[in-house]
């Protein structure tokens, strides 16, 4: 499919300027992406290992499907409440300190989840985990606006998002292996409790790595030359046509931000149902077919969609950057995900089910790279962080509503059919929002990378 951008490409200083861009991009990427992607990997392990743990935890704590769905989703309540304040705090204290704090505190809370004794204590720990982790994803997106020019950001964000992909790939088999190797527990703990400890402690280490590796802005980077720092300062900031540079809180009342939040809500409702319920969906269908797979086998099968999702996300983000097109690259993945979920609902064949879930996972995993390049086209400076935090916080409520509603419908109807259909409709609504006229790009306001388009006031605000 050929994509045409409505946006003009800004003038370039020629081959020398292009060489400088690629040199700086390579330096910055090698410096910041590995540690941040590792942090994102651990964050996703902490929020999603509940899916594999549920295979034995639910019976241990006497959780119903609805109770489990509520526990899984309550993470996003704490996340929603603290997301915007966390990003404002990052602007106050700096990315290095604040991102390190986020990782260390979520590692402590994740480890402490091993001590839960029933539904109530599990609810509390899930809320606290959301509070601790709030601000990571939008904070990193804002951090990237200080280091990468707009034409590179979708791909860089997709590379950062590989942390989630690796988590989806390695997390279920790792969790399944821990439960299989120590079915009767470890350290005097039940297997699922030991899982939280073994996956929680490394997050504290990640926080220390962030403290040692990151710097808050290019002017503090000793590993960049004076020429490279000057180039970034000249090319990095958004256009003066963007709004919200001086008053970042204006983004909270921007209708475009609220609508994008709804679209992201739909994406996360579908995405986190897949994360939290895929092992149970696979287990249910295979049992109905007369097969009885082990926890390790189910966890390995659950990891297969993550492989394809990771490859698709990188390729799709690179296409978005290459064409400088964001709306089609945001909406098509949601439509693909909806098709995958409906397909999964219609089949009773385990192999076809896995293919359908792979389609759904690939679609959901490919949306974010292009989608989060839309807000910087109409926001500037710290307002970008506030706007993205608002989208992420409100959108992540889908991670609460989706699993909780899905669990209730499963308990009520005895199948996953009704929940899957509702999620598919939500995803299509999310895709439709992106095509509203207000998100149509303006000529000359896309890849704002030239000095003639920089905004000094935004630079000072940042």
Short mmCIF file of C-alpha atoms in Angstrom, two decimals:
data_model
loop_
_atom_site.label_atom_id
_atom_site.label_comp_id
_atom_site.label_asym_id
_atom_site.label_seq_id
_atom_site.Cartn_x
_atom_site.Cartn_y
_atom_site.Cartn_z
CA UNK A 1 0.00 0.00 0.00
CA UNK A 2 1.43 3.35 -0.99
CA UNK A 3 1.21 6.14 1.54
CA UNK A 4 1.19 9.75 0.52
CA UNK A 5 1.99 12.45 3.00
CA UNK A 6 0.15 15.75 3.02
CA UNK A 7 3.23 17.29 4.57
CA UNK A 8 6.14 18.86 2.77
CA UNK A 9 9.67 17.80 3.53
CA UNK A 10 11.73 20.59 5.08
CA UNK A 11 14.80 21.88 3.33
CA UNK A 12 18.10 20.23 4.15
CA UNK A 13 21.62 21.60 4.32
CA UNK A 14 22.71 18.77 2.05
CA UNK A 15 24.75 15.58 2.49
CA UNK A 16 26.79 17.03 5.36
CA UNK A 17 23.63 17.78 7.33
CA UNK A 18 22.28 14.29 6.66
CA UNK A 19 25.56 12.75 7.77
CA UNK A 20 25.45 14.77 10.99
CA UNK A 21 21.87 13.65 11.68
CA UNK A 22 22.74 9.99 11.25
CA UNK A 23 25.92 10.30 13.32
CA UNK A 24 24.11 11.91 16.23
CA UNK A 25 21.19 9.49 15.96
CA UNK A 26 23.57 6.54 16.15
CA UNK A 27 25.43 7.97 19.15
CA UNK A 28 22.28 8.84 21.07
CA UNK A 29 20.53 5.58 20.22
CA UNK A 30 23.39 3.41 21.47
CA UNK A 31 23.62 5.49 24.62
CA UNK A 32 19.99 5.74 25.74
CA UNK A 33 17.88 3.07 24.03
CA UNK A 34 19.44 -0.13 25.48
CA UNK A 35 18.99 0.92 29.11
CA UNK A 36 15.52 2.41 28.53
CA UNK A 37 14.36 -0.61 26.50
CA UNK A 38 15.62 -2.86 29.31
CA UNK A 39 13.66 -0.75 31.80
CA UNK A 40 10.55 -1.06 29.62
CA UNK A 41 11.11 -4.81 29.41
CA UNK A 42 11.16 -5.09 33.20
CA UNK A 43 8.15 -2.77 33.56
CA UNK A 44 6.13 -4.99 31.24
CA UNK A 45 7.24 -8.11 33.07
CA UNK A 46 6.05 -6.61 36.34
CA UNK A 47 2.64 -5.61 35.03
CA UNK A 48 1.96 -8.72 32.93
CA UNK A 49 3.55 -11.65 34.78
CA UNK A 50 0.19 -11.84 36.53
CA UNK A 51 -1.08 -13.65 33.43
CA UNK A 52 1.15 -16.70 33.92
CA UNK A 53 1.03 -16.45 37.72
CA UNK A 54 -2.78 -16.64 37.50
CA UNK A 55 -2.60 -20.26 36.35
CA UNK A 56 -1.71 -21.24 39.93
CA UNK A 57 -2.25 -18.00 41.89
CA UNK A 58 -6.00 -17.89 41.26
CA UNK A 59 -6.62 -21.17 43.02
CA UNK A 60 -4.16 -20.33 45.79
CA UNK A 61 -5.92 -17.05 46.57
CA UNK A 62 -9.43 -18.30 45.63
CA UNK A 63 -9.84 -15.71 42.84
CA UNK A 64 -12.73 -15.85 40.37
CA UNK A 65 -12.16 -14.76 36.77
CA UNK A 66 -13.86 -11.43 37.52
CA UNK A 67 -11.81 -10.94 40.69
CA UNK A 68 -8.63 -11.69 38.80
CA UNK A 69 -9.63 -9.31 35.99
CA UNK A 70 -10.23 -6.56 38.57
CA UNK A 71 -6.83 -7.15 40.16
CA UNK A 72 -5.14 -7.08 36.76
CA UNK A 73 -6.88 -3.85 35.81
CA UNK A 74 -6.43 -1.95 39.10
CA UNK A 75 -2.81 -1.37 38.14
CA UNK A 76 -4.09 1.24 35.71
CA UNK A 77 -6.07 3.13 38.33
CA UNK A 78 -2.90 4.05 40.21
CA UNK A 79 -1.21 4.68 36.87
CA UNK A 80 -3.99 7.03 35.73
CA UNK A 81 -3.99 9.08 38.94
CA UNK A 82 -0.23 9.67 38.97
CA UNK A 83 0.69 9.80 35.26
CA UNK A 84 0.49 13.56 34.62
CA UNK A 85 1.91 14.57 38.04
CA UNK A 86 4.78 12.17 37.44
CA UNK A 87 5.68 13.83 34.15
CA UNK A 88 5.48 17.30 35.66
CA UNK A 89 7.81 16.05 38.40
CA UNK A 90 10.20 14.76 35.75
CA UNK A 91 10.32 18.23 34.22
CA UNK A 92 11.14 19.55 37.70
CA UNK A 93 13.75 17.01 38.80
CA UNK A 94 15.15 15.87 35.44
CA UNK A 95 14.78 12.64 33.48
CA UNK A 96 17.77 10.85 35.02
CA UNK A 97 16.62 11.19 38.62
CA UNK A 98 12.94 10.67 37.97
CA UNK A 99 13.15 7.69 35.62
CA UNK A 100 15.58 6.05 38.06
CA UNK A 101 13.11 6.67 40.89
CA UNK A 102 10.31 5.12 38.86
CA UNK A 103 12.25 1.91 38.20
CA UNK A 104 13.47 1.49 41.77
CA UNK A 105 10.05 2.01 43.36
CA UNK A 106 8.19 -0.30 40.97
CA UNK A 107 10.86 -2.96 41.60
CA UNK A 108 10.24 -2.70 45.35
CA UNK A 109 6.46 -2.90 44.96
CA UNK A 110 6.65 -5.78 42.46
CA UNK A 111 8.85 -7.78 44.83
CA UNK A 112 6.50 -7.09 47.74
CA UNK A 113 3.57 -8.50 45.73
CA UNK A 114 4.87 -11.93 46.70
CA UNK A 115 3.46 -11.31 50.19
CA UNK A 116 -0.21 -10.87 49.19
CA UNK A 117 -2.66 -13.05 51.12
CA UNK A 118 -5.95 -12.57 49.29
CA UNK A 119 -7.93 -10.40 46.84
CA UNK A 120 -7.77 -7.21 48.95
CA UNK A 121 -4.00 -7.19 49.44
CA UNK A 122 -3.54 -8.08 45.75
CA UNK A 123 -5.75 -5.12 44.79
CA UNK A 124 -3.64 -2.77 46.95
CA UNK A 125 -0.34 -3.97 45.50
CA UNK A 126 -1.59 -3.66 41.92
CA UNK A 127 -2.69 -0.06 42.55
CA UNK A 128 0.68 0.74 44.15
CA UNK A 129 2.50 -0.82 41.21
CA UNK A 130 0.64 1.55 38.88
CA UNK A 131 1.48 4.53 41.10
CA UNK A 132 5.17 3.54 41.12
CA UNK A 133 5.46 3.05 37.36
CA UNK A 134 3.37 6.06 36.30
CA UNK A 135 5.25 8.36 33.97
CA UNK A 136 7.71 5.90 32.42
CA UNK A 137 6.32 5.63 28.89
CA UNK A 138 5.31 9.28 28.28
CA UNK A 139 8.45 10.39 30.11
CA UNK A 140 10.58 8.45 27.63
CA UNK A 141 8.60 9.83 24.68
CA UNK A 142 9.20 13.38 25.92
CA UNK A 143 12.86 12.52 26.58
CA UNK A 144 13.17 11.42 22.95
CA UNK A 145 11.87 14.82 21.77
CA UNK A 146 15.04 16.30 23.33
CA UNK A 147 17.37 13.91 21.52
CA UNK A 148 15.88 12.84 18.16
CA UNK A 149 14.54 14.93 15.29
CA UNK A 150 10.88 14.21 14.40
CA UNK A 151 11.70 12.15 11.31
CA UNK A 152 13.52 9.59 13.48
CA UNK A 153 11.22 9.38 16.48
CA UNK A 154 8.74 6.69 15.39
CA UNK A 155 11.52 4.20 14.69
CA UNK A 156 13.38 5.13 17.88
CA UNK A 157 10.16 4.71 19.86
CA UNK A 158 9.63 1.32 18.23
CA UNK A 159 13.16 0.30 19.22
CA UNK A 160 12.40 1.38 22.78
CA UNK A 161 9.16 -0.58 22.53
CA UNK A 162 11.18 -3.69 21.75
CA UNK A 163 11.49 -3.93 25.52
CA UNK A 164 7.79 -4.76 25.64
CA UNK A 165 8.19 -7.14 22.71
CA UNK A 166 11.04 -9.01 24.36
CA UNK A 167 8.98 -9.05 27.54
CA UNK A 168 6.10 -10.60 25.63
CA UNK A 169 8.47 -13.08 24.00
CA UNK A 170 10.62 -14.05 26.98
CA UNK A 171 8.27 -13.22 29.84
CA UNK A 172 5.73 -16.05 29.54
CA UNK A 173 8.36 -18.80 28.96
CA UNK A 174 10.50 -17.39 31.79
CA UNK A 175 7.55 -17.27 34.16
CA UNK A 176 6.41 -20.69 33.00
CA UNK A 177 9.91 -22.10 33.50
CA UNK A 178 10.10 -20.71 37.03
CA UNK A 179 6.77 -22.31 37.90
CA UNK A 180 7.76 -25.57 36.19
CA UNK A 181 11.22 -25.80 37.78
CA UNK A 182 9.94 -25.06 41.25
CA UNK A 183 6.33 -26.32 41.27
CA UNK A 184 6.41 -26.60 45.05
CA UNK A 185 8.03 -23.22 45.60
CA UNK A 186 11.39 -21.54 46.13
CA UNK A 187 12.91 -19.70 49.08
CA UNK A 188 10.07 -21.16 51.13
CA UNK A 189 7.58 -19.39 48.83
CA UNK A 190 4.98 -20.82 46.47
CA UNK A 191 6.14 -20.81 42.86
CA UNK A 192 4.03 -17.85 41.80
CA UNK A 193 5.26 -15.85 44.81
CA UNK A 194 8.88 -16.63 43.96
CA UNK A 195 8.11 -15.42 40.42
CA UNK A 196 7.32 -11.92 41.70
CA UNK A 197 10.55 -11.82 43.72
CA UNK A 198 12.79 -13.07 40.90
CA UNK A 199 11.32 -10.57 38.42
CA UNK A 200 11.10 -7.67 40.86
CA UNK A 201 14.67 -7.35 42.11
CA UNK A 202 16.20 -6.74 38.62
CA UNK A 203 14.01 -3.64 38.25
CA UNK A 204 15.82 -2.04 41.16
CA UNK A 205 19.09 -2.71 39.32
CA UNK A 206 17.61 -1.07 36.20
CA UNK A 207 16.93 2.08 38.21
CA UNK A 208 20.58 2.26 39.23
CA UNK A 209 21.64 1.80 35.58
CA UNK A 210 19.41 4.68 34.50
CA UNK A 211 21.00 6.88 37.16
CA UNK A 212 24.49 6.06 35.86
CA UNK A 213 23.86 6.19 32.10
CA UNK A 214 21.33 8.94 31.30
CA UNK A 215 21.83 12.70 31.19
CA UNK A 216 18.96 15.17 31.21
CA UNK A 217 19.66 17.05 27.97
CA UNK A 218 22.14 17.18 25.06
CA UNK A 219 24.05 20.13 26.49
CA UNK A 220 25.11 17.90 29.42
CA UNK A 221 26.25 15.01 27.23
CA UNK A 222 30.03 14.72 27.45
CA UNK A 223 29.94 12.06 24.73
CA UNK A 224 28.72 14.59 22.12
CA UNK A 225 31.03 17.12 20.49
CA UNK A 226 30.30 20.86 20.68
CA UNK A 227 29.31 20.76 16.99
CA UNK A 228 26.87 17.91 17.59
CA UNK A 229 25.31 19.69 20.58
CA UNK A 230 24.85 22.83 18.50
CA UNK A 231 23.23 20.84 15.67
CA UNK A 232 20.72 19.25 18.06
CA UNK A 233 19.90 22.61 19.63
CA UNK A 234 19.24 24.05 16.18
CA UNK A 235 17.15 21.18 14.81
CA UNK A 236 15.31 19.55 17.66
CA UNK A 237 12.56 21.89 18.82
CA UNK A 238 8.98 21.98 17.46
CA UNK A 239 7.51 24.64 15.25
CA UNK A 240 6.36 27.98 16.63
CA UNK A 241 3.00 27.12 15.06
CA UNK A 242 2.52 24.44 17.72
CA UNK A 243 0.46 25.30 20.78
CA UNK A 244 1.05 24.96 24.48
CA UNK A 245 4.75 25.73 24.68
CA UNK A 246 4.38 28.30 27.46
CA UNK A 247 1.49 26.76 29.39
CA UNK A 248 1.81 22.97 29.29
CA UNK A 249 -1.39 22.42 31.31
CA UNK A 250 -3.42 23.73 28.36
CA UNK A 251 -2.91 20.29 26.84
CA UNK A 252 -5.25 18.84 29.48
CA UNK A 253 -8.23 20.66 27.95
CA UNK A 254 -7.28 20.19 24.29
CA UNK A 255 -10.07 18.30 22.49
CA UNK A 256 -7.52 16.62 20.24
CA UNK A 257 -5.72 15.18 23.25
CA UNK A 258 -8.99 13.90 24.72
CA UNK A 259 -9.96 12.20 21.46
CA UNK A 260 -6.52 10.63 21.04
CA UNK A 261 -6.88 9.40 24.62
CA UNK A 262 -10.08 7.60 23.63
CA UNK A 263 -8.36 6.01 20.66
CA UNK A 264 -5.51 4.85 22.88
CA UNK A 265 -8.07 3.61 25.42
CA UNK A 266 -9.44 1.26 22.76
CA UNK A 267 -5.97 0.04 21.86
CA UNK A 268 -5.07 -0.73 25.46
CA UNK A 269 -8.40 -2.38 26.24
CA UNK A 270 -7.66 -4.91 23.52
CA UNK A 271 -3.96 -5.14 24.21
CA UNK A 272 -4.17 -5.88 27.89
CA UNK A 273 -6.96 -8.40 27.49
CA UNK A 274 -4.56 -10.28 25.22
CA UNK A 275 -1.73 -9.90 27.74
CA UNK A 276 -3.69 -11.00 30.78
CA UNK A 277 -6.04 -13.57 29.24
CA UNK A 278 -4.13 -15.12 26.34
CA UNK A 279 -2.79 -17.99 28.48
CA UNK A 280 -6.31 -18.72 29.75
CA UNK A 281 -7.83 -18.46 26.24
CA UNK A 282 -5.27 -20.94 24.88
CA UNK A 283 -5.72 -23.25 27.87
CA UNK A 284 -9.53 -23.21 27.60
CA UNK A 285 -9.63 -24.03 23.89
CA UNK A 286 -7.01 -26.77 24.10
CA UNK A 287 -8.86 -28.41 27.00
CA UNK A 288 -12.08 -28.27 24.98
CA UNK A 289 -10.24 -30.08 22.19
CA UNK A 290 -9.13 -32.81 24.59
CA UNK A 291 -5.54 -31.60 25.04
CA UNK A 292 -4.01 -30.78 28.41
CA UNK A 293 -0.92 -28.63 27.98
CA UNK A 294 1.48 -27.89 30.81
CA UNK A 295 1.95 -24.38 32.16
CA UNK A 296 5.32 -24.18 30.39
CA UNK A 297 3.81 -25.22 27.05
CA UNK A 298 1.00 -22.67 27.35
CA UNK A 299 3.52 -19.95 28.24
CA UNK A 300 5.63 -20.83 25.19
CA UNK A 301 2.58 -20.70 22.92
CA UNK A 302 1.61 -17.34 24.44
CA UNK A 303 5.02 -15.95 23.49
CA UNK A 304 4.68 -16.73 19.77
CA UNK A 305 2.53 -13.67 18.93
CA UNK A 306 5.13 -11.40 20.55
CA UNK A 307 7.77 -12.50 18.00
CA UNK A 308 5.69 -11.32 15.07
CA UNK A 309 4.49 -8.24 16.94
CA UNK A 310 8.09 -7.10 17.49
CA UNK A 311 9.14 -7.50 13.86
CA UNK A 312 5.96 -5.81 12.63
CA UNK A 313 6.30 -2.87 15.03
CA UNK A 314 9.84 -2.01 13.87
CA UNK A 315 9.00 -2.38 10.17
CA UNK A 316 5.78 -0.38 10.47
CA UNK A 317 7.43 2.44 12.43
CA UNK A 318 10.24 2.67 9.88
CA UNK A 319 7.62 2.95 7.14
CA UNK A 320 5.89 5.75 9.07
CA UNK A 321 9.16 7.67 9.39
CA UNK A 322 10.11 7.07 5.77
CA UNK A 323 6.77 8.35 4.43
CA UNK A 324 6.34 10.94 7.21
CA UNK A 325 2.77 9.65 7.51
CA UNK A 326 1.15 9.08 10.90
CA UNK A 327 -2.63 8.62 10.60
CA UNK A 328 -2.80 5.59 8.29
CA UNK A 329 0.10 4.03 10.18
CA UNK A 330 -1.84 4.48 13.44
CA UNK A 331 -5.30 3.39 12.27
CA UNK A 332 -4.50 0.35 10.10
CA UNK A 333 -2.94 -1.60 13.01
CA UNK A 334 -6.13 -1.15 15.05
CA UNK A 335 -8.20 -2.52 12.18
CA UNK A 336 -5.85 -5.50 11.84
CA UNK A 337 -6.15 -6.12 15.59
CA UNK A 338 -9.95 -6.04 15.38
CA UNK A 339 -9.89 -8.58 12.54
CA UNK A 340 -7.57 -10.82 14.56
CA UNK A 341 -9.82 -10.72 17.63
CA UNK A 342 -12.97 -11.51 15.61
CA UNK A 343 -11.09 -14.31 13.87
CA UNK A 344 -10.04 -15.72 17.25
CA UNK A 345 -13.67 -15.63 18.36
CA UNK A 346 -14.85 -17.56 15.30
CA UNK A 347 -12.44 -20.51 15.44
CA UNK A 348 -12.30 -23.71 17.45
CA UNK A 349 -8.99 -24.80 15.95
CA UNK A 350 -6.01 -24.18 18.32
CA UNK A 351 -3.60 -23.51 15.44
CA UNK A 352 -5.94 -21.03 13.76
CA UNK A 353 -6.53 -19.45 17.17
CA UNK A 354 -2.81 -18.85 17.60
CA UNK A 355 -2.58 -17.32 14.11
CA UNK A 356 -5.54 -15.03 14.89
CA UNK A 357 -4.04 -13.96 18.21
CA UNK A 358 -0.77 -13.25 16.39
CA UNK A 359 -2.61 -10.94 13.97
CA UNK A 360 -4.26 -9.17 16.89
CA UNK A 361 -0.97 -8.80 18.80
CA UNK A 362 0.91 -7.55 15.74
CA UNK A 363 -1.77 -4.93 15.06
CA UNK A 364 -1.88 -3.64 18.61
CA UNK A 365 1.92 -3.67 18.92
CA UNK A 366 2.41 -1.66 15.73
CA UNK A 367 0.21 1.32 16.55
CA UNK A 368 2.23 3.32 19.08
CA UNK A 369 5.31 4.26 17.05
CA UNK A 370 3.36 6.41 14.60
CA UNK A 371 0.51 7.34 16.96
CA UNK A 372 2.68 9.19 19.48
CA UNK A 373 4.18 11.34 16.73
CA UNK A 374 0.78 13.02 16.26
CA UNK A 375 0.70 15.17 19.46
CA UNK A 376 4.05 16.92 18.77
CA UNK A 377 2.55 18.24 15.52
CA UNK A 378 0.23 20.54 17.50
CA UNK A 379 1.94 20.84 20.92
CA UNK A 380 5.29 22.33 21.85
CA UNK A 381 7.82 22.15 24.69
CA UNK A 382 6.66 20.71 28.06
CA UNK A 383 3.08 20.59 26.71
CA UNK A 384 4.22 17.58 24.66
CA UNK A 385 5.02 15.71 27.87
CA UNK A 386 1.72 16.72 29.49
CA UNK A 387 -0.30 15.87 26.37
CA UNK A 388 1.33 12.48 25.91
CA UNK A 389 1.01 11.75 29.64
CA UNK A 390 -2.70 12.58 29.44
CA UNK A 391 -3.18 10.30 26.44
CA UNK A 392 -1.22 7.51 28.08
CA UNK A 393 -2.92 7.88 31.47
CA UNK A 394 -6.48 8.13 30.15
CA UNK A 395 -5.81 5.56 27.45
CA UNK A 396 -4.37 3.13 29.96
CA UNK A 397 -7.70 3.06 31.77
CA UNK A 398 -8.50 0.70 28.92
CA UNK A 399 -6.08 -1.64 30.64
CA UNK A 400 -8.42 -1.54 33.64
CA UNK A 401 -11.80 -1.59 31.90
CA UNK A 402 -10.82 -4.17 29.26
CA UNK A 403 -9.65 -7.02 31.53
CA UNK A 404 -12.31 -6.32 34.19
CA UNK A 405 -15.19 -6.25 31.69
CA UNK A 406 -13.74 -9.24 29.87
CA UNK A 407 -13.57 -11.22 33.13
CA UNK A 408 -17.17 -10.34 34.06
CA UNK A 409 -18.45 -11.35 30.62
CA UNK A 410 -16.52 -14.63 30.80
CA UNK A 411 -18.01 -15.46 34.21
CA UNK A 412 -21.50 -14.42 33.07
CA UNK A 413 -21.63 -16.12 29.67
CA UNK A 414 -19.17 -18.96 30.20
CA UNK A 415 -17.17 -18.04 27.09
CA UNK A 416 -14.86 -15.36 25.66
CA UNK A 417 -17.18 -14.63 22.72
CA UNK A 418 -19.01 -11.50 23.96
CA UNK A 419 -15.83 -9.91 25.35
CA UNK A 420 -13.96 -10.41 22.08
CA UNK A 421 -16.72 -8.80 20.00
CA UNK A 422 -16.89 -5.73 22.25
CA UNK A 423 -13.11 -5.31 22.04
CA UNK A 424 -13.20 -5.53 18.24
CA UNK A 425 -15.82 -2.75 18.06
CA UNK A 426 -13.75 -0.58 20.41
CA UNK A 427 -10.67 -1.01 18.23
CA UNK A 428 -12.57 0.06 15.11
CA UNK A 429 -13.88 3.15 16.93
CA UNK A 430 -10.29 3.96 17.94
CA UNK A 431 -9.21 3.73 14.30
CA UNK A 432 -12.07 5.98 13.15
CA UNK A 433 -11.12 8.73 15.63
CA UNK A 434 -7.69 9.10 14.05
CA UNK A 435 -9.29 10.05 10.73
CA UNK A 436 -11.23 13.00 12.11
CA UNK A 437 -10.46 16.21 10.12
CA UNK A 438 -8.77 17.88 13.11
CA UNK A 439 -5.89 15.41 12.84
CA UNK A 440 -5.30 16.04 9.14
CA UNK A 441 -1.69 17.27 8.85
CA UNK A 442 -0.98 20.76 7.60
CA UNK A 443 1.40 21.46 4.75
CA UNK A 444 4.85 22.25 6.02
CA UNK A 445 4.12 21.26 9.64
CA UNK A 446 5.34 17.70 9.75
CA UNK A 447 9.01 16.99 10.05
CA UNK A 448 10.07 20.15 11.81
CA UNK A 449 13.79 19.74 11.78
CA UNK A 450 15.26 22.86 10.28
CA UNK A 451 16.56 25.90 12.06
CA UNK A 452 14.02 28.08 10.31
CA UNK A 453 11.29 26.14 12.12
CA UNK A 454 12.67 26.06 15.62
CA UNK A 455 10.93 27.79 18.49
CA UNK A 456 13.29 29.54 20.90
CA UNK A 457 10.58 30.00 23.49
CA UNK A 458 9.86 26.28 23.41
CA UNK A 459 13.54 25.54 23.79
CA UNK A 460 13.76 27.77 26.85
CA UNK A 461 10.62 26.23 28.33
CA UNK A 462 12.05 22.78 27.85
#
